[in-house]
Coordinates of C-alpha atoms in Angstrom, one line a residue:
Chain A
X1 CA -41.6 152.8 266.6
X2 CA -44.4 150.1 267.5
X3 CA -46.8 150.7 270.5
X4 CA -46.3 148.3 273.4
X5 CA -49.2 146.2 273.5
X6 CA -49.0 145.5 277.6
X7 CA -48.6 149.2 277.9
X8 CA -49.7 151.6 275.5
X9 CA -47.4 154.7 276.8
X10 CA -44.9 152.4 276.1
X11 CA -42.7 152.2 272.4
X12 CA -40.0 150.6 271.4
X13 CA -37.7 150.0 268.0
X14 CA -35.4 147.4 267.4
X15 CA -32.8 147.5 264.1
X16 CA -29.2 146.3 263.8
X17 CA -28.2 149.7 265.2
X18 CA -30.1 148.5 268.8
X19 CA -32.5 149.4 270.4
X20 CA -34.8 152.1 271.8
X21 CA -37.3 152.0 274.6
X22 CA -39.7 155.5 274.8
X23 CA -42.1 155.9 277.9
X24 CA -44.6 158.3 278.1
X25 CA -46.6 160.3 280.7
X26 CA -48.8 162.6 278.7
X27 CA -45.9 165.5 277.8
X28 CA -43.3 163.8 280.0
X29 CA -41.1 161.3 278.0
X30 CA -38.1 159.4 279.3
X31 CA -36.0 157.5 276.5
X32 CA -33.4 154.6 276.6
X33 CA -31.5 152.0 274.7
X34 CA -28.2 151.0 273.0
X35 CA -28.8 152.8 269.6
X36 CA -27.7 156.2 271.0
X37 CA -27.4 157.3 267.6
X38 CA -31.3 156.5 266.8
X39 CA -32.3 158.5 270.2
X40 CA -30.7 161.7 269.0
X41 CA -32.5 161.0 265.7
X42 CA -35.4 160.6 267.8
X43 CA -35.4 163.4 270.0
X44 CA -34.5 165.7 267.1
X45 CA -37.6 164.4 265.4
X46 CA -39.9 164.9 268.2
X47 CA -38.3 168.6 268.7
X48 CA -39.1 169.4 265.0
X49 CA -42.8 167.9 265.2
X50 CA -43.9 169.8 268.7
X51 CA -41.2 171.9 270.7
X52 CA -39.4 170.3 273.2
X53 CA -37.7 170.7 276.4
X54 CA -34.8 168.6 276.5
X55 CA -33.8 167.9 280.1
X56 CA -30.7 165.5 279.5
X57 CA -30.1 162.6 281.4
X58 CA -32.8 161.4 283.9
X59 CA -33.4 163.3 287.1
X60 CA -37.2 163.4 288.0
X61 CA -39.9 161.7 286.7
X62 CA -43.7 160.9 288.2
X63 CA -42.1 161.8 291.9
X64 CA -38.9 159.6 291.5
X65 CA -35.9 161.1 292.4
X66 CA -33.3 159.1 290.2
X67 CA -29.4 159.6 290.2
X68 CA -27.2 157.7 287.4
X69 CA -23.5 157.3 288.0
X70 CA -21.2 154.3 285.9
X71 CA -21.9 151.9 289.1
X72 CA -25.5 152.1 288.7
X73 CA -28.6 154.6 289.3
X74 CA -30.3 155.5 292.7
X75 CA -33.9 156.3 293.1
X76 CA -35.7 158.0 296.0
X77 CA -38.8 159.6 296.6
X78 CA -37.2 161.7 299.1
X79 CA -38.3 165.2 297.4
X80 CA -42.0 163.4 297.0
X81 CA -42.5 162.9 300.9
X82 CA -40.9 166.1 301.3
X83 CA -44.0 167.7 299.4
X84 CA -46.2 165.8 300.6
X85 CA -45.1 166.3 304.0
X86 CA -45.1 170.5 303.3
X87 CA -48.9 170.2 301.6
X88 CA -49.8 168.8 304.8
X89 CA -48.2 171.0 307.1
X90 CA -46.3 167.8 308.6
X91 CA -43.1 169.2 308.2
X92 CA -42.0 169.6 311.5
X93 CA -43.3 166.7 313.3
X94 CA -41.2 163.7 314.5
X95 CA -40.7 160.7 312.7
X96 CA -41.2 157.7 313.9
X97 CA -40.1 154.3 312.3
X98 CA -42.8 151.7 311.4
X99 CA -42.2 148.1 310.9
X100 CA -44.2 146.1 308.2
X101 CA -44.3 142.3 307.4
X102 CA -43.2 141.7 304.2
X103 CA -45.5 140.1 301.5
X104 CA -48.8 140.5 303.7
X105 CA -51.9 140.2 302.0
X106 CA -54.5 142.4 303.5
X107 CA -58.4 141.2 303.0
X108 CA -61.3 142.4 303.7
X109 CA -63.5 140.5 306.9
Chain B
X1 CA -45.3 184.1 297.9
X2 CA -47.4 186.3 299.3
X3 CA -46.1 189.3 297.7
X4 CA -47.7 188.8 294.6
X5 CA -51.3 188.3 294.0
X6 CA -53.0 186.6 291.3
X7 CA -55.3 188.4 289.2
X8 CA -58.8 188.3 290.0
X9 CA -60.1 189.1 286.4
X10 CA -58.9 189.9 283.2
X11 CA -59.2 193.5 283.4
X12 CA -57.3 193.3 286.4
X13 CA -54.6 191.2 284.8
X14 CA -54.2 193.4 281.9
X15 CA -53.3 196.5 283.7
X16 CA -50.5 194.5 285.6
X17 CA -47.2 194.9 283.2
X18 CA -46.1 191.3 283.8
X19 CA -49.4 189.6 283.6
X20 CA -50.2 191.2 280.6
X21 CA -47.1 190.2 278.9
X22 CA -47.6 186.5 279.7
X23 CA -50.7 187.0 278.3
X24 CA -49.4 188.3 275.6
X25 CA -47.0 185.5 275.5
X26 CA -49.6 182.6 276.1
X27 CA -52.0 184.3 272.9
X28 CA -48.5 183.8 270.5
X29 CA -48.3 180.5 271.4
X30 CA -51.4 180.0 271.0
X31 CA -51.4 181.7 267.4
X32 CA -48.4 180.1 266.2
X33 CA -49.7 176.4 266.4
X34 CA -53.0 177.9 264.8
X35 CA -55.9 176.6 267.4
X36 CA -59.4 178.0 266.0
X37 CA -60.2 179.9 262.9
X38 CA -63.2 182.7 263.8
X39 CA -66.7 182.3 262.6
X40 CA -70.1 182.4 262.8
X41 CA -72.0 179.9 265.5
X42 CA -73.2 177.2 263.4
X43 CA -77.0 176.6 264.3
X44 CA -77.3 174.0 266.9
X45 CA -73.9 173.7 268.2
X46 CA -73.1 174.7 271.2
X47 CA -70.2 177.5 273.0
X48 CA -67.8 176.2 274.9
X49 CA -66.8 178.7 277.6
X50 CA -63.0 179.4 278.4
X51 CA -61.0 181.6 281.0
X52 CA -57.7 182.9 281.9
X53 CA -55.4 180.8 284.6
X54 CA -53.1 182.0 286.5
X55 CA -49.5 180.7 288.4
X56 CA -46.4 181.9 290.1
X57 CA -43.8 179.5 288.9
X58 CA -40.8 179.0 291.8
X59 CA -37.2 178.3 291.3
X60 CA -35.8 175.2 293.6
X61 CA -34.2 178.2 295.5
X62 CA -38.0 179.1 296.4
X63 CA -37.4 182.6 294.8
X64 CA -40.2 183.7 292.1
X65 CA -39.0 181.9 288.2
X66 CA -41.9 183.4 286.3
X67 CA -45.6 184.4 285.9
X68 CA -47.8 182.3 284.0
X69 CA -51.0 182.7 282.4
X70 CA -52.9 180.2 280.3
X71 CA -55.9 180.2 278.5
X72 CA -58.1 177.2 279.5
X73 CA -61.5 175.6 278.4
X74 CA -64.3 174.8 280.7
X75 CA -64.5 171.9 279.9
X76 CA -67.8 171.3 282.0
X77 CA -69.5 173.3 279.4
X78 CA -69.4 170.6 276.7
X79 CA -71.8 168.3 275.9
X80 CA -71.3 164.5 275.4
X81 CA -72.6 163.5 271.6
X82 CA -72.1 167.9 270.6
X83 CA -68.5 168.5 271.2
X84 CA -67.0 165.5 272.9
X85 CA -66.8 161.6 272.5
X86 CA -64.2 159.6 273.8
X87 CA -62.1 161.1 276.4
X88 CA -59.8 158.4 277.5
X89 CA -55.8 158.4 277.5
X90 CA -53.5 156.1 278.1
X91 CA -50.6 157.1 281.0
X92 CA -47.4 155.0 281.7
X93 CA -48.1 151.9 284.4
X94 CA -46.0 152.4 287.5
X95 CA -44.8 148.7 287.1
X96 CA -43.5 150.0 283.1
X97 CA -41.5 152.9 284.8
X98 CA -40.0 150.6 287.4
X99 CA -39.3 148.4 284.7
X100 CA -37.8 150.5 282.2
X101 CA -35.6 151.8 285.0
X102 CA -34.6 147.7 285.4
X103 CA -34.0 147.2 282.3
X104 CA -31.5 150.3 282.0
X105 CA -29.2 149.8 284.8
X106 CA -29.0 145.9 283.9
X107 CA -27.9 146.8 280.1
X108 CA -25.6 150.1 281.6
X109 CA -27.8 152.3 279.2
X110 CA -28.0 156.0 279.6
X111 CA -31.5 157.4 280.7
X112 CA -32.7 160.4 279.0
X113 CA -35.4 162.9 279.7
X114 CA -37.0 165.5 277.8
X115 CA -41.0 167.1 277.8
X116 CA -42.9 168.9 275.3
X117 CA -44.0 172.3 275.7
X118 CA -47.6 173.3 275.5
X119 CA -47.9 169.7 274.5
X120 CA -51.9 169.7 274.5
X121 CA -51.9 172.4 271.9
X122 CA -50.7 169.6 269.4
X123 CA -53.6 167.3 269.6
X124 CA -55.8 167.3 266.3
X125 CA -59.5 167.6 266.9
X126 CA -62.1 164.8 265.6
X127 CA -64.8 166.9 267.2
X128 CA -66.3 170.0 266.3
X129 CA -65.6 172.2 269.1
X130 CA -66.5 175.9 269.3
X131 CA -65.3 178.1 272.3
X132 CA -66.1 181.8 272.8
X133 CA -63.3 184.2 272.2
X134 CA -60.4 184.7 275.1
X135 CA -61.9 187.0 277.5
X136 CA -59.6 190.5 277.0
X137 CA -58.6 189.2 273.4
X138 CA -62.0 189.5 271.4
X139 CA -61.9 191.2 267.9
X140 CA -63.3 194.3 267.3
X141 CA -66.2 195.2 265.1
X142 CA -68.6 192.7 263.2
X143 CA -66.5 190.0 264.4
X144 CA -66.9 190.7 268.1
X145 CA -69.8 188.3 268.3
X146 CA -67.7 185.3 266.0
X147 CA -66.8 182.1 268.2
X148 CA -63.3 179.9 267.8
X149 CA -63.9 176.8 265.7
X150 CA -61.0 175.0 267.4
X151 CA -58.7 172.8 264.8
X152 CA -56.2 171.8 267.8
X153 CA -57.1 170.9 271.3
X154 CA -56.6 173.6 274.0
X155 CA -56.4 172.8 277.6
X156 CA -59.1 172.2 279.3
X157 CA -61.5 170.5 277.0
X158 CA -62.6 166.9 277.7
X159 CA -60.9 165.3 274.5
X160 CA -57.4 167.2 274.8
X161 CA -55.4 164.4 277.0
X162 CA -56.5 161.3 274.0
X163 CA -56.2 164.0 271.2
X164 CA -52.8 164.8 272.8
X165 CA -51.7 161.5 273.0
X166 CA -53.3 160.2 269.6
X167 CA -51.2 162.7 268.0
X168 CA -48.1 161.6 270.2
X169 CA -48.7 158.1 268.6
X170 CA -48.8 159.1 265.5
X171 CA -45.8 160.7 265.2
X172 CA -43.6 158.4 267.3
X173 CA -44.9 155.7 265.0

């Protein structure tokens, strides 16, 4: 695979198979593309080099909630506030909605 | 959660049934990806000190998963220039995440996850690191006073997120 040069976690593979896009946060990995075929080959390979945990298809990933059906994928960080929300013993206090303008550009006086 | 306590020590640990059997568990692990080789303390280098964590893991339901213990560096006890150099490591941009998740749903491509286990006892070493032997795990006899001449990174030490990931690279390319 080459190394993205815009984002070094980032690598990616293209052949007449398709494609394959591999992201990377330290010993998390999330993997996508059309070659399906190359991305078993893939994770096999990377399962006979270290040991792996393989977690099927997208679920949670750097606090994002994300939920993939045929009509598209959902993501929320409904489970992130949550635990945030527990660490700081915020739980059961009332929310209350807050309204920001869009695009505002904050600078310093 | 408060119904189990986590070990003060190691002595403490080892007489606990299920600590000592992750501990057991964690030493394997460490043994089967072959960390350190034991030897005599080069003049002039310098010991890196290690200890024992340890973690209740929870289930989503709450209820207790498993014990964990893992043997970590101090990695405050190395000394830039001795046993450490570069230390940086490259983690995914928010904005590549977001767009990798674009990318995906516009092309109708499955997303798939996976992690490595114990991934930072897979990065190789430039440095020559030396760490005192795991506290409740040291050899007997002569070799009592021999030190780990690590060949993989262990967690902890300065270098093991870039060795880690240099390895990563490597592979994946």
């Amino acid at each position: 695979m080459i190394r993205s040069q815009s984002d070094h976690s980032v690598f990616y593979h293209h052949s007449s198979q398709g494609c394959i896009y591999l992201i990377a946060y330290v010993d998390d990995i999330v993997i996508t593309g059309s070659d399906q075929q190359g991305i078993l080959q893939l994770k096999q390979h990377l399962s006979n080099e270290f040991q792996t945990k393989d977690l099927g298809k997208l679920r949670y990933f750097l606090g994002i909630e994300v939920a993939q059906s045929k009509d598209g994928i959902v993501i929320s960080q409904r489970k992130y506030a949550m635990d945030v929300l527990e660490e700081t013993s915020l739980s059961n206090s009332k929310p209350v909605d807050t309204h920001v303008d869009l695009n505002v550009k904050l600078l310093p006086n | 959660m408060s119904s189990v306590s986590i070990p003060k020590s190691e002595g403490e640990a080892l007489s606990h049934p299920e600590w000592r059997q992750t501990m057991i568990d964690e030493m394997c692990a460490l043994q089967s990806s072959g960390p350190w080789e034991l030897v005599s303390l080069p003049p002039g280098k310098s010991v890196v000190v290690c200890r024992w964590l340890y973690t209740v893991k929870f289930g989503p339901d709450g209820k207790i998963d498993r014990f964990k213990a893992r043997l970590v560096a101090k990695g405050y006890t190395q000394i830039f220039g001795l046993d450490y150099s570069d230390t940086f490591s490259p983690v995914a941009k928010m904005a590549s995440v977001r767009l990798f998740l674009s990318i995906a749903v516009i092309r109708h491509w499955p997303l798939h996850q996976l992690d490595i286990k114990n991934a930072f006892l897979h990065g190789d070493l430039e440095e020559e690191v030396y760490m005192e032997q795991p506290p409740g795990f040291v050899s007997q006899g002569e070799s009592s006073t021999m030190v780990c001449w690590l060949h993989r990174s262990i967690y902890g030490l300065k270098q093991s997120p870039r060795a880690w990931f240099g390895r990563f690279s490597t592979v994946v390319q």
